[in-house]
Short mmCIF file of C-alpha atoms and ligand atoms in Angstrom, two decimals:
data_model
loop_
_atom_site.label_atom_id
_atom_site.label_comp_id
_atom_site.label_asym_id
_atom_site.label_seq_id
_atom_site.Cartn_x
_atom_site.Cartn_y
_atom_site.Cartn_z
CA MET E 1448 -4.89 -78.58 -57.78
CA ASN E 1449 -5.89 -78.45 -54.13
CA PRO E 1450 -6.00 -75.00 -52.58
CA PRO E 1451 -3.17 -74.31 -50.10
CA ARG E 1452 -3.77 -75.66 -46.59
CA PRO E 1453 -4.83 -72.75 -44.40
CA SER E 1454 -2.90 -72.13 -41.21
CA LEU E 1455 -5.07 -73.11 -38.28
CA THR E 1456 -5.91 -70.56 -35.57
CA PRO E 1457 -5.48 -71.75 -31.97
CA LEU E 1458 -8.82 -72.02 -30.19
CA ASP E 1459 -8.02 -69.49 -27.43
CA GLU E 1460 -6.91 -66.97 -30.02
CA ALA E 1461 -10.10 -67.56 -32.00
CA LEU E 1462 -12.26 -67.04 -28.90
CA THR E 1463 -10.46 -63.81 -28.03
CA ALA E 1464 -10.85 -62.59 -31.62
CA ILE E 1465 -14.59 -63.24 -31.86
CA LEU E 1466 -15.30 -61.84 -28.39
CA ALA E 1467 -13.54 -58.65 -29.44
CA GLN E 1468 -16.18 -58.36 -32.19
CA ALA E 1469 -19.12 -59.21 -29.92
CA LYS E 1470 -20.10 -55.72 -28.81
CA PRO E 1471 -23.16 -56.05 -26.54
CA LEU E 1472 -26.31 -55.17 -28.48
CA PRO E 1473 -27.65 -51.89 -27.13
CA ALA E 1474 -31.35 -52.78 -27.14
CA LEU E 1475 -32.76 -53.64 -23.72
CA GLU E 1476 -36.10 -54.77 -22.45
CA THR E 1477 -37.73 -54.81 -19.04
CA LEU E 1478 -39.16 -58.15 -17.98
CA ASP E 1479 -41.09 -59.47 -15.01
CA LEU E 1480 -38.95 -61.84 -12.96
CA LEU E 1481 -40.86 -64.86 -14.16
CA GLN E 1482 -40.00 -64.02 -17.78
CA ALA E 1483 -36.31 -63.36 -17.16
CA ASP E 1484 -34.84 -66.84 -16.59
CA GLY E 1485 -31.77 -67.39 -18.79
CA ARG E 1486 -31.53 -63.76 -19.86
CA ILE E 1487 -28.60 -61.42 -19.31
CA LEU E 1488 -29.05 -58.69 -16.71
CA ARG E 1489 -28.05 -55.27 -18.02
CA GLN E 1490 -28.43 -53.21 -14.85
CA ASP E 1491 -26.83 -53.26 -11.41
CA CYS E 1492 -29.40 -54.17 -8.77
CA ARG E 1493 -28.63 -52.16 -5.64
CA SER E 1494 -30.54 -53.19 -2.55
CA ALA E 1495 -32.84 -50.58 -1.00
CA LEU E 1496 -33.01 -52.65 2.19
CA GLN E 1497 -31.00 -55.16 4.14
CA VAL E 1498 -31.87 -58.80 3.63
CA PRO E 1499 -33.04 -60.12 5.99
CA PRO E 1500 -34.43 -56.79 7.21
CA LEU E 1501 -34.21 -57.69 10.94
CA ASP E 1502 -32.28 -60.07 13.18
CA ASN E 1503 -34.49 -63.16 13.30
CA SER E 1504 -34.68 -66.69 14.55
CA ALA E 1505 -33.25 -69.61 12.59
CA MET E 1506 -35.21 -72.10 14.71
CA ASP E 1507 -38.49 -72.77 16.47
CA GLY E 1508 -37.53 -72.29 20.13
CA TYR E 1509 -37.02 -69.63 22.78
CA ALA E 1510 -35.36 -66.24 22.54
CA LEU E 1511 -33.50 -65.14 25.64
CA ARG E 1512 -30.53 -63.27 27.06
CA SER E 1513 -27.62 -65.74 27.09
CA SER E 1514 -26.44 -64.17 30.37
CA ASP E 1515 -29.71 -65.34 32.01
CA VAL E 1516 -28.63 -68.97 31.43
CA PRO E 1517 -25.14 -69.35 32.93
CA ALA E 1518 -25.65 -73.15 33.17
CA PRO E 1519 -28.12 -75.69 31.79
CA GLY E 1520 -31.32 -76.17 33.78
CA VAL E 1521 -32.38 -72.56 34.36
CA LEU E 1522 -36.16 -72.04 34.53
CA LEU E 1523 -37.50 -68.92 32.80
CA PRO E 1524 -41.07 -67.59 32.60
CA ILE E 1525 -42.37 -67.18 29.05
CA SER E 1526 -43.21 -63.51 28.65
CA GLN E 1527 -44.43 -63.41 25.04
CA ARG E 1528 -44.96 -65.36 21.82
CA ILE E 1529 -43.56 -64.14 18.49
CA ALA E 1530 -44.51 -65.81 15.21
CA ALA E 1531 -43.04 -65.08 11.77
CA GLY E 1532 -44.49 -61.83 10.47
CA GLN E 1533 -44.97 -60.32 13.94
CA VAL E 1534 -42.75 -57.98 15.91
CA GLY E 1535 -42.49 -58.68 19.65
CA GLN E 1536 -42.00 -56.42 22.63
CA PRO E 1537 -38.58 -55.78 24.15
CA LEU E 1538 -37.68 -58.91 26.14
CA GLN E 1539 -38.02 -58.46 29.90
CA PRO E 1540 -34.81 -59.54 31.67
CA GLY E 1541 -35.04 -62.99 33.23
CA THR E 1542 -37.71 -64.20 30.78
CA ALA E 1543 -37.85 -66.09 27.52
CA ALA E 1544 -39.95 -65.44 24.41
CA ARG E 1545 -41.53 -68.34 22.54
CA ILE E 1546 -40.30 -67.72 18.98
CA PHE E 1547 -40.69 -69.34 15.57
CA THR E 1548 -38.39 -69.60 12.55
CA GLY E 1549 -38.17 -66.30 10.71
CA ALA E 1550 -39.69 -64.25 13.53
CA PRO E 1551 -37.75 -61.10 14.50
CA LEU E 1552 -35.58 -61.35 17.59
CA PRO E 1553 -37.08 -59.17 20.36
CA ALA E 1554 -34.94 -56.28 21.56
CA GLY E 1555 -32.69 -57.40 24.43
CA ALA E 1556 -32.53 -61.06 23.38
CA ASP E 1557 -29.22 -62.25 21.98
CA ALA E 1558 -29.70 -65.99 21.46
CA ILE E 1559 -32.22 -68.66 20.52
CA VAL E 1560 -32.38 -72.06 22.16
CA MET E 1561 -34.08 -74.60 19.89
CA GLN E 1562 -37.24 -76.16 21.31
CA GLU E 1563 -35.66 -79.64 21.30
CA GLN E 1564 -33.31 -78.39 24.03
CA CYS E 1565 -36.09 -76.95 26.22
CA GLU E 1566 -38.77 -78.37 28.45
CA LEU E 1567 -42.11 -76.57 28.60
CA LEU E 1568 -43.73 -76.46 32.05
CA GLU E 1569 -47.19 -75.25 33.04
CA ALA E 1570 -46.92 -73.04 36.11
CA GLU E 1571 -49.26 -70.92 38.15
CA GLY E 1572 -49.92 -67.68 36.32
CA GLY E 1573 -48.53 -68.88 32.97
CA GLN E 1574 -45.94 -71.06 31.34
CA GLN E 1575 -42.30 -71.59 32.12
CA VAL E 1576 -39.51 -73.14 30.14
CA ARG E 1577 -36.52 -75.06 31.42
CA ILE E 1578 -33.46 -74.35 29.28
CA LEU E 1579 -31.49 -77.58 29.06
CA HIS E 1580 -28.61 -76.13 27.08
CA GLN E 1581 -26.29 -73.24 27.89
CA PRO E 1582 -26.54 -70.78 24.97
CA GLN E 1583 -23.85 -68.54 23.53
CA ALA E 1584 -24.72 -65.06 22.33
CA GLY E 1585 -25.65 -65.29 18.65
CA ASP E 1586 -26.86 -68.92 18.71
CA TRP E 1587 -29.44 -69.54 15.95
CA VAL E 1588 -29.75 -65.82 15.20
CA ARG E 1589 -29.84 -64.81 11.55
CA ARG E 1590 -28.34 -61.34 11.44
CA ALA E 1591 -30.04 -58.49 9.61
CA GLY E 1592 -28.24 -57.94 6.32
CA GLN E 1593 -26.35 -61.23 6.48
CA ASP E 1594 -27.52 -62.02 2.95
CA ILE E 1595 -27.54 -58.52 1.41
CA ALA E 1596 -26.28 -55.31 3.02
CA LEU E 1597 -28.16 -52.03 2.53
CA ASP E 1598 -27.02 -50.42 -0.74
CA ALA E 1599 -25.05 -53.47 -1.84
CA ILE E 1600 -25.07 -54.44 -5.51
CA ALA E 1601 -26.35 -57.98 -5.04
CA LEU E 1602 -26.75 -58.62 -8.78
CA ALA E 1603 -24.46 -56.86 -11.23
CA ALA E 1604 -24.91 -56.10 -14.93
CA GLY E 1605 -23.64 -59.00 -17.00
CA GLN E 1606 -25.07 -61.66 -14.68
CA ARG E 1607 -26.83 -64.50 -16.46
CA LEU E 1608 -30.14 -64.85 -14.69
CA HIS E 1609 -31.02 -68.24 -13.26
CA PRO E 1610 -33.50 -69.40 -10.62
CA ALA E 1611 -31.39 -68.40 -7.58
CA ALA E 1612 -30.61 -64.98 -9.10
CA LEU E 1613 -34.31 -64.37 -9.70
CA GLY E 1614 -35.03 -65.34 -6.09
CA LEU E 1615 -32.34 -62.96 -4.89
CA ALA E 1616 -33.85 -60.10 -6.93
CA ALA E 1617 -37.25 -60.87 -5.40
CA SER E 1618 -35.75 -60.82 -1.88
CA MET E 1619 -34.77 -57.18 -2.53
CA GLY E 1620 -38.34 -56.41 -3.53
CA ILE E 1621 -37.47 -56.09 -7.21
CA ALA E 1622 -40.25 -57.24 -9.54
CA GLN E 1623 -38.80 -56.40 -12.95
CA LEU E 1624 -35.34 -56.51 -14.46
CA GLN E 1625 -33.70 -54.83 -17.39
CA VAL E 1626 -32.19 -57.45 -19.67
CA ALA E 1627 -30.66 -57.61 -23.14
CA ARG E 1628 -33.02 -58.04 -26.04
CA ARG E 1629 -32.78 -61.51 -27.56
CA PRO E 1630 -30.30 -61.52 -30.45
CA LYS E 1631 -32.06 -62.34 -33.70
CA VAL E 1632 -30.32 -65.29 -35.37
CA VAL E 1633 -31.11 -66.64 -38.83
CA LEU E 1634 -29.90 -70.23 -39.02
CA PHE E 1635 -29.17 -71.95 -42.33
CA SER E 1636 -28.45 -75.57 -43.03
CA THR E 1637 -26.55 -76.22 -46.25
CA GLY E 1638 -26.13 -79.21 -48.49
CA ASP E 1639 -27.93 -81.02 -51.30
CA GLU E 1640 -27.86 -84.21 -49.23
CA LEU E 1641 -30.16 -82.84 -46.51
CA VAL E 1642 -33.78 -83.86 -46.05
CA GLN E 1643 -36.01 -82.46 -43.32
CA PRO E 1644 -37.23 -85.12 -40.89
CA GLY E 1645 -40.98 -85.51 -41.23
CA SER E 1646 -40.95 -84.68 -44.93
CA LEU E 1647 -40.80 -88.37 -45.79
CA ALA E 1648 -40.75 -91.72 -44.02
CA PRO E 1649 -37.26 -92.84 -42.88
CA GLN E 1650 -37.53 -95.95 -45.09
CA ALA E 1651 -38.24 -93.73 -48.10
CA LEU E 1652 -35.03 -91.68 -47.73
CA PRO E 1653 -33.44 -91.70 -51.19
CA SER E 1654 -29.91 -93.05 -51.31
CA GLY E 1655 -27.30 -90.36 -50.93
CA LYS E 1656 -29.52 -88.29 -48.65
CA ILE E 1657 -29.41 -87.86 -44.87
CA PHE E 1658 -31.79 -86.23 -42.45
CA ASN E 1659 -30.94 -82.72 -41.28
CA SER E 1660 -29.97 -83.18 -37.65
CA ASN E 1661 -27.97 -79.99 -37.09
CA ARG E 1662 -30.96 -77.72 -37.53
CA TYR E 1663 -32.52 -79.18 -34.41
CA LEU E 1664 -29.49 -79.33 -32.19
CA LEU E 1665 -28.32 -75.84 -33.14
CA THR E 1666 -31.75 -74.23 -32.82
CA SER E 1667 -32.14 -75.72 -29.35
CA LEU E 1668 -28.69 -74.59 -28.25
CA LEU E 1669 -29.19 -71.04 -29.54
CA GLN E 1670 -32.58 -70.81 -27.84
CA ARG E 1671 -31.08 -71.94 -24.55
CA TRP E 1672 -28.52 -69.18 -24.93
CA GLY E 1673 -31.19 -66.51 -25.22
CA CYS E 1674 -31.45 -66.14 -28.99
CA GLU E 1675 -34.54 -65.77 -31.11
CA VAL E 1676 -33.91 -68.23 -33.92
CA GLU E 1677 -35.44 -67.99 -37.38
CA ASP E 1678 -34.98 -71.06 -39.53
CA GLY E 1679 -33.53 -70.00 -42.87
CA GLY E 1680 -34.07 -73.48 -44.30
CA ILE E 1681 -31.68 -75.64 -46.28
CA LEU E 1682 -29.45 -73.89 -48.80
CA PRO E 1683 -28.59 -75.87 -51.92
CA ASP E 1684 -24.91 -76.34 -52.80
CA ASP E 1685 -25.05 -73.42 -55.18
CA ARG E 1686 -23.08 -70.19 -55.05
CA ALA E 1687 -25.74 -67.78 -56.28
CA ALA E 1688 -28.50 -69.19 -54.09
CA THR E 1689 -26.19 -69.12 -51.05
CA THR E 1690 -25.13 -65.53 -51.68
CA GLN E 1691 -28.70 -64.37 -52.17
CA ALA E 1692 -29.97 -66.09 -49.02
CA LEU E 1693 -27.15 -64.79 -46.81
CA GLN E 1694 -27.61 -61.26 -48.14
CA ALA E 1695 -31.33 -61.27 -47.40
CA ALA E 1696 -30.78 -62.73 -43.94
CA ALA E 1697 -28.21 -60.09 -43.02
CA GLN E 1698 -30.90 -57.43 -43.43
CA ARG E 1699 -32.96 -58.76 -40.55
CA ALA E 1700 -30.49 -60.67 -38.35
CA ASP E 1701 -28.01 -59.63 -35.69
CA LEU E 1702 -26.22 -62.87 -36.45
CA VAL E 1703 -26.40 -65.22 -39.43
CA VAL E 1704 -25.34 -68.77 -38.63
CA SER E 1705 -24.76 -71.26 -41.37
CA ASN E 1706 -23.96 -74.85 -40.92
CA ALA E 1707 -21.62 -76.87 -43.14
CA GLY E 1708 -20.20 -75.82 -46.49
CA VAL E 1709 -17.37 -73.84 -44.90
CA SER E 1710 -14.53 -76.15 -45.90
CA VAL E 1711 -12.53 -75.66 -49.06
CA GLY E 1712 -14.22 -78.30 -51.23
CA ASP E 1713 -15.73 -77.40 -54.62
CA GLU E 1714 -19.19 -77.79 -53.09
CA ASP E 1715 -18.46 -75.41 -50.21
CA HIS E 1716 -20.03 -72.15 -51.30
CA VAL E 1717 -20.42 -70.36 -48.01
CA LYS E 1718 -16.89 -69.00 -47.79
CA PRO E 1719 -16.86 -67.25 -51.18
CA ALA E 1720 -20.42 -66.01 -50.60
CA VAL E 1721 -19.49 -64.38 -47.27
CA GLU E 1722 -16.37 -62.90 -48.80
CA ALA E 1723 -18.47 -61.37 -51.57
CA LEU E 1724 -20.96 -59.89 -49.09
CA GLY E 1725 -18.55 -58.78 -46.39
CA ALA E 1726 -15.49 -60.50 -44.98
CA LEU E 1727 -14.39 -63.69 -43.28
CA THR E 1728 -11.91 -62.73 -40.60
CA LEU E 1729 -11.47 -66.15 -39.08
CA TRP E 1730 -11.72 -69.66 -40.39
CA SER E 1731 -10.13 -73.02 -39.62
CA ILE E 1732 -9.47 -73.56 -35.93
CA SER E 1733 -6.82 -75.87 -34.58
CA MET E 1734 -9.22 -78.17 -32.78
CA LYS E 1735 -10.70 -81.63 -33.22
CA PRO E 1736 -13.54 -82.01 -33.84
CA GLY E 1737 -14.45 -78.63 -35.23
CA LYS E 1738 -11.77 -77.34 -37.57
CA PRO E 1739 -14.03 -75.61 -40.12
CA PHE E 1740 -15.43 -72.85 -37.87
CA ALA E 1741 -15.65 -69.44 -39.51
CA TYR E 1742 -16.41 -65.91 -38.33
CA GLY E 1743 -16.98 -62.77 -40.33
CA HIS E 1744 -19.60 -60.20 -41.18
CA LEU E 1745 -22.17 -59.51 -43.87
CA ARG E 1746 -22.85 -55.95 -45.04
CA ARG E 1747 -26.44 -54.78 -45.06
CA SER E 1748 -27.68 -52.74 -47.97
CA GLY E 1749 -28.47 -49.35 -46.50
CA GLY E 1750 -25.62 -49.57 -43.98
CA GLY E 1751 -24.59 -51.63 -41.02
CA GLN E 1752 -23.64 -55.25 -40.88
CA ALA E 1753 -24.64 -58.57 -39.39
CA HIS E 1754 -22.28 -60.97 -37.68
CA PHE E 1755 -21.66 -64.23 -39.50
CA VAL E 1756 -20.70 -67.56 -37.95
CA GLY E 1757 -20.11 -70.68 -40.03
CA LEU E 1758 -20.23 -73.93 -38.11
CA PRO E 1759 -18.85 -77.26 -39.27
CA GLY E 1760 -21.31 -79.70 -40.82
CA ASN E 1761 -20.33 -82.81 -38.95
CA PRO E 1762 -22.81 -82.88 -36.09
CA VAL E 1763 -20.31 -83.42 -33.26
CA SER E 1764 -18.07 -80.70 -34.65
CA GLY E 1765 -21.15 -78.47 -34.74
CA VAL E 1766 -22.01 -79.17 -31.09
CA VAL E 1767 -18.46 -78.73 -29.84
CA THR E 1768 -17.72 -75.50 -31.72
CA ALA E 1769 -21.14 -74.15 -30.78
CA MET E 1770 -20.41 -74.79 -27.11
CA LEU E 1771 -16.85 -73.51 -27.08
CA LEU E 1772 -17.14 -70.56 -29.48
CA LEU E 1773 -20.71 -69.70 -30.48
CA ARG E 1774 -22.05 -69.77 -26.93
CA PRO E 1775 -19.53 -67.25 -25.54
CA PHE E 1776 -20.16 -65.10 -28.60
CA VAL E 1777 -23.97 -64.94 -28.33
CA LEU E 1778 -23.86 -64.48 -24.55
CA ARG E 1779 -21.43 -61.58 -24.95
CA LEU E 1780 -23.74 -60.07 -27.60
CA GLN E 1781 -26.26 -59.92 -24.77
CA GLY E 1782 -23.72 -58.32 -22.43
CA ALA E 1783 -22.82 -61.38 -20.35
CA ARG E 1784 -19.70 -61.06 -18.23
CA ASP E 1785 -18.35 -64.57 -17.67
CA VAL E 1786 -18.60 -66.44 -20.95
CA ALA E 1787 -15.43 -68.51 -21.33
CA PRO E 1788 -15.89 -72.22 -20.58
CA ARG E 1789 -14.20 -73.33 -17.37
CA PHE E 1790 -12.63 -76.78 -17.31
CA MET E 1791 -11.86 -78.62 -14.08
CA PRO E 1792 -9.48 -81.43 -13.17
CA ALA E 1793 -10.81 -84.99 -13.30
CA VAL E 1794 -9.29 -88.46 -13.41
CA ALA E 1795 -9.26 -90.45 -16.66
CA ASP E 1796 -10.38 -94.07 -16.57
CA PHE E 1797 -9.30 -94.43 -20.18
CA ALA E 1798 -6.20 -94.21 -22.30
CA VAL E 1799 -5.45 -92.32 -25.51
CA PRO E 1800 -2.05 -93.60 -26.56
CA LYS E 1801 -1.96 -91.74 -29.89
CA PRO E 1802 -1.15 -88.01 -29.86
CA ASP E 1803 -2.93 -85.68 -32.29
CA SER E 1804 -1.47 -82.53 -33.80
CA ARG E 1805 -4.67 -80.64 -32.86
CA ARG E 1806 -6.20 -79.90 -29.47
CA GLU E 1807 -8.91 -82.53 -29.04
CA PHE E 1808 -12.26 -82.44 -27.26
CA LEU E 1809 -13.21 -85.97 -26.29
CA ARG E 1810 -16.72 -87.07 -25.40
CA VAL E 1811 -16.62 -88.70 -21.98
CA ARG E 1812 -18.85 -89.43 -19.05
CA ARG E 1813 -18.36 -89.82 -15.30
CA ASN E 1814 -18.72 -93.30 -13.88
CA ALA E 1815 -19.90 -94.20 -10.38
CA GLU E 1816 -16.41 -93.52 -9.00
CA GLY E 1817 -16.42 -90.05 -10.51
CA ARG E 1818 -13.74 -91.00 -13.03
CA LEU E 1819 -14.14 -90.39 -16.74
CA GLU E 1820 -14.92 -93.00 -19.36
CA LEU E 1821 -14.37 -92.44 -23.05
CA PHE E 1822 -16.96 -93.05 -25.75
CA PRO E 1823 -15.28 -95.66 -27.97
CA ASN E 1824 -16.00 -93.94 -31.29
CA GLN E 1825 -14.77 -90.33 -31.32
CA ASN E 1826 -15.60 -89.75 -35.00
CA SER E 1827 -17.05 -86.28 -35.56
CA GLY E 1828 -20.03 -87.77 -37.38
CA VAL E 1829 -21.05 -89.94 -34.42
CA LEU E 1830 -23.61 -87.85 -32.59
CA THR E 1831 -24.33 -90.74 -30.23
CA SER E 1832 -21.06 -89.83 -28.47
CA ALA E 1833 -22.56 -86.51 -27.38
CA VAL E 1834 -25.76 -88.14 -26.15
CA TRP E 1835 -23.95 -90.96 -24.30
CA GLY E 1836 -21.41 -88.50 -22.89
CA ASP E 1837 -21.95 -85.95 -20.13
CA GLY E 1838 -19.04 -83.70 -21.01
CA LEU E 1839 -15.79 -83.01 -22.79
CA VAL E 1840 -12.14 -83.61 -22.03
CA ASP E 1841 -9.76 -80.97 -23.33
CA LYS E 1842 -6.75 -82.91 -24.58
CA PRO E 1843 -3.79 -80.70 -25.53
CA ALA E 1844 -2.20 -81.04 -28.97
CA GLY E 1845 0.50 -83.68 -29.06
CA SER E 1846 -0.47 -85.21 -25.70
CA THR E 1847 -1.39 -88.75 -24.73
CA ILE E 1848 -3.49 -90.00 -21.81
CA VAL E 1849 -2.98 -93.05 -19.58
CA VAL E 1850 -5.45 -94.43 -17.05
CA GLY E 1851 -5.25 -92.43 -13.82
CA ASP E 1852 -4.07 -89.21 -15.48
CA SER E 1853 -5.55 -85.93 -14.33
CA VAL E 1854 -7.30 -84.35 -17.32
CA SER E 1855 -9.32 -81.17 -17.97
CA TYR E 1856 -13.06 -81.83 -17.99
CA ILE E 1857 -16.17 -79.72 -18.48
CA PRO E 1858 -19.71 -81.09 -18.05
CA PHE E 1859 -22.17 -80.43 -20.88
CA ALA E 1860 -24.47 -79.00 -18.22
CA ASP E 1861 -22.11 -76.02 -17.92
CA PHE E 1862 -23.00 -75.06 -21.48
CA PHE E 1863 -26.73 -74.82 -20.88
P1 AMP F 2814 -19.66 -80.08 -45.36
O1 AMP F 2814 -18.92 -79.14 -44.46
O2 AMP F 2814 -20.75 -79.42 -46.09
O3 AMP F 2814 -18.72 -80.81 -46.20
O4 AMP F 2814 -20.34 -81.13 -44.37
C1 AMP F 2814 -19.58 -81.98 -43.57
C2 AMP F 2814 -20.38 -83.20 -43.18
O5 AMP F 2814 -21.48 -82.81 -42.36
C3 AMP F 2814 -20.99 -83.97 -44.33
O6 AMP F 2814 -20.91 -85.35 -44.07
C4 AMP F 2814 -22.42 -83.49 -44.33
O7 AMP F 2814 -23.29 -84.41 -44.93
C5 AMP F 2814 -22.69 -83.35 -42.86
N1 AMP F 2814 -23.76 -82.39 -42.61
C6 AMP F 2814 -23.83 -81.15 -43.11
N2 AMP F 2814 -24.94 -80.53 -42.70
C7 AMP F 2814 -25.60 -81.40 -41.92
C8 AMP F 2814 -26.82 -81.33 -41.21
N3 AMP F 2814 -27.57 -80.22 -41.21
N4 AMP F 2814 -27.21 -82.42 -40.50
C9 AMP F 2814 -26.44 -83.53 -40.50
N5 AMP F 2814 -25.27 -83.64 -41.14
C10 AMP F 2814 -24.85 -82.60 -41.86
MG1 MG F 2815 -21.97 -79.65 -47.56
#
């Protein structure tokens, strides 16, 4: 007899439930800026100075008092030259200062006129400049503190560090940042059908076997999300071996991830193994692809526990559940603030006339008009769809799509 059909948990409910379990790991480390890309900041960075520190010029040109140029054509003597990195003298009234981009505005000046709007003239006893444009106070002046005010928290704990964030930290004079330690993940593949690529020639693959693709896509995703991934290898479809391997992994991992074997078939040994070693608090999500996603924990001998996530075996289901559920989970383990995927409206250039009882995530890509095209084969075993595509459409349960409909779209790039 088939086991009873489990009730499926809505995706949003599942995400809320696993995030509630994802307490940020307490261990921190201090890294040089150049090591910190992609990591989660665990301190507030308060600025000890204003950025930029002084009012300065946004152009190569002339600094002056705007009131000295009531109309275009005024001729002013050039009283000084200020390059970036120098500080000039207070500007004598009725004169202009030659100034370069990034150089501090001299005291008394209130505007810059760009050099393209000036005419340089040699005169007896020095140079003069004809101002061909009537300036307004503030023209081409970058105000002190316009980027970061003194004492402002320019980067807050929970920020995922990326190139611009690292640049912003550097602009405050910060050289090192406190970030979350990388979560240690042990990743298992499961299934007697799996063969590691490289272990034999493709033509020599015995019938009934397939190459293990999920190991590579999941390892790469987890690494992009800040995890240190240990490959636990391929578990055979065997209850005792599965239980033993998960138990050992829980001792050294913050998170044990297994792939496949979490359905209810006779050859799916992961569920009973996790239940024997701890508990499964979530399994079977109302989404397509990706139904057999599981979450629970594994007790460690000697106390404590490791998180457990079971991902579906079909490669597209694995990618989609990893992006929508595992990513928020591992980022939150590192203390990240904004982890939920954010979809945006986009226009469908395709139709899906048949409704599905589950919420679907379709592999699509933007065409030259910015509208979305659908990969023709949406089967969860067709990994090509995720390589061809550049994102997902979130199609609500029971809905259909006609050409021209506004749909919810998220680019894959948002998950990296
Ligand atoms: P299962 O959940 O174990 O029934 O697996 C579901 C499907 O995913 C089956 O067709 C498996 O062969 C396939 N599968 C499981 N693990 C992998 C893997 N690591 N790489 C590629 N396909 C896999
Ligand atoms: Mg299997």
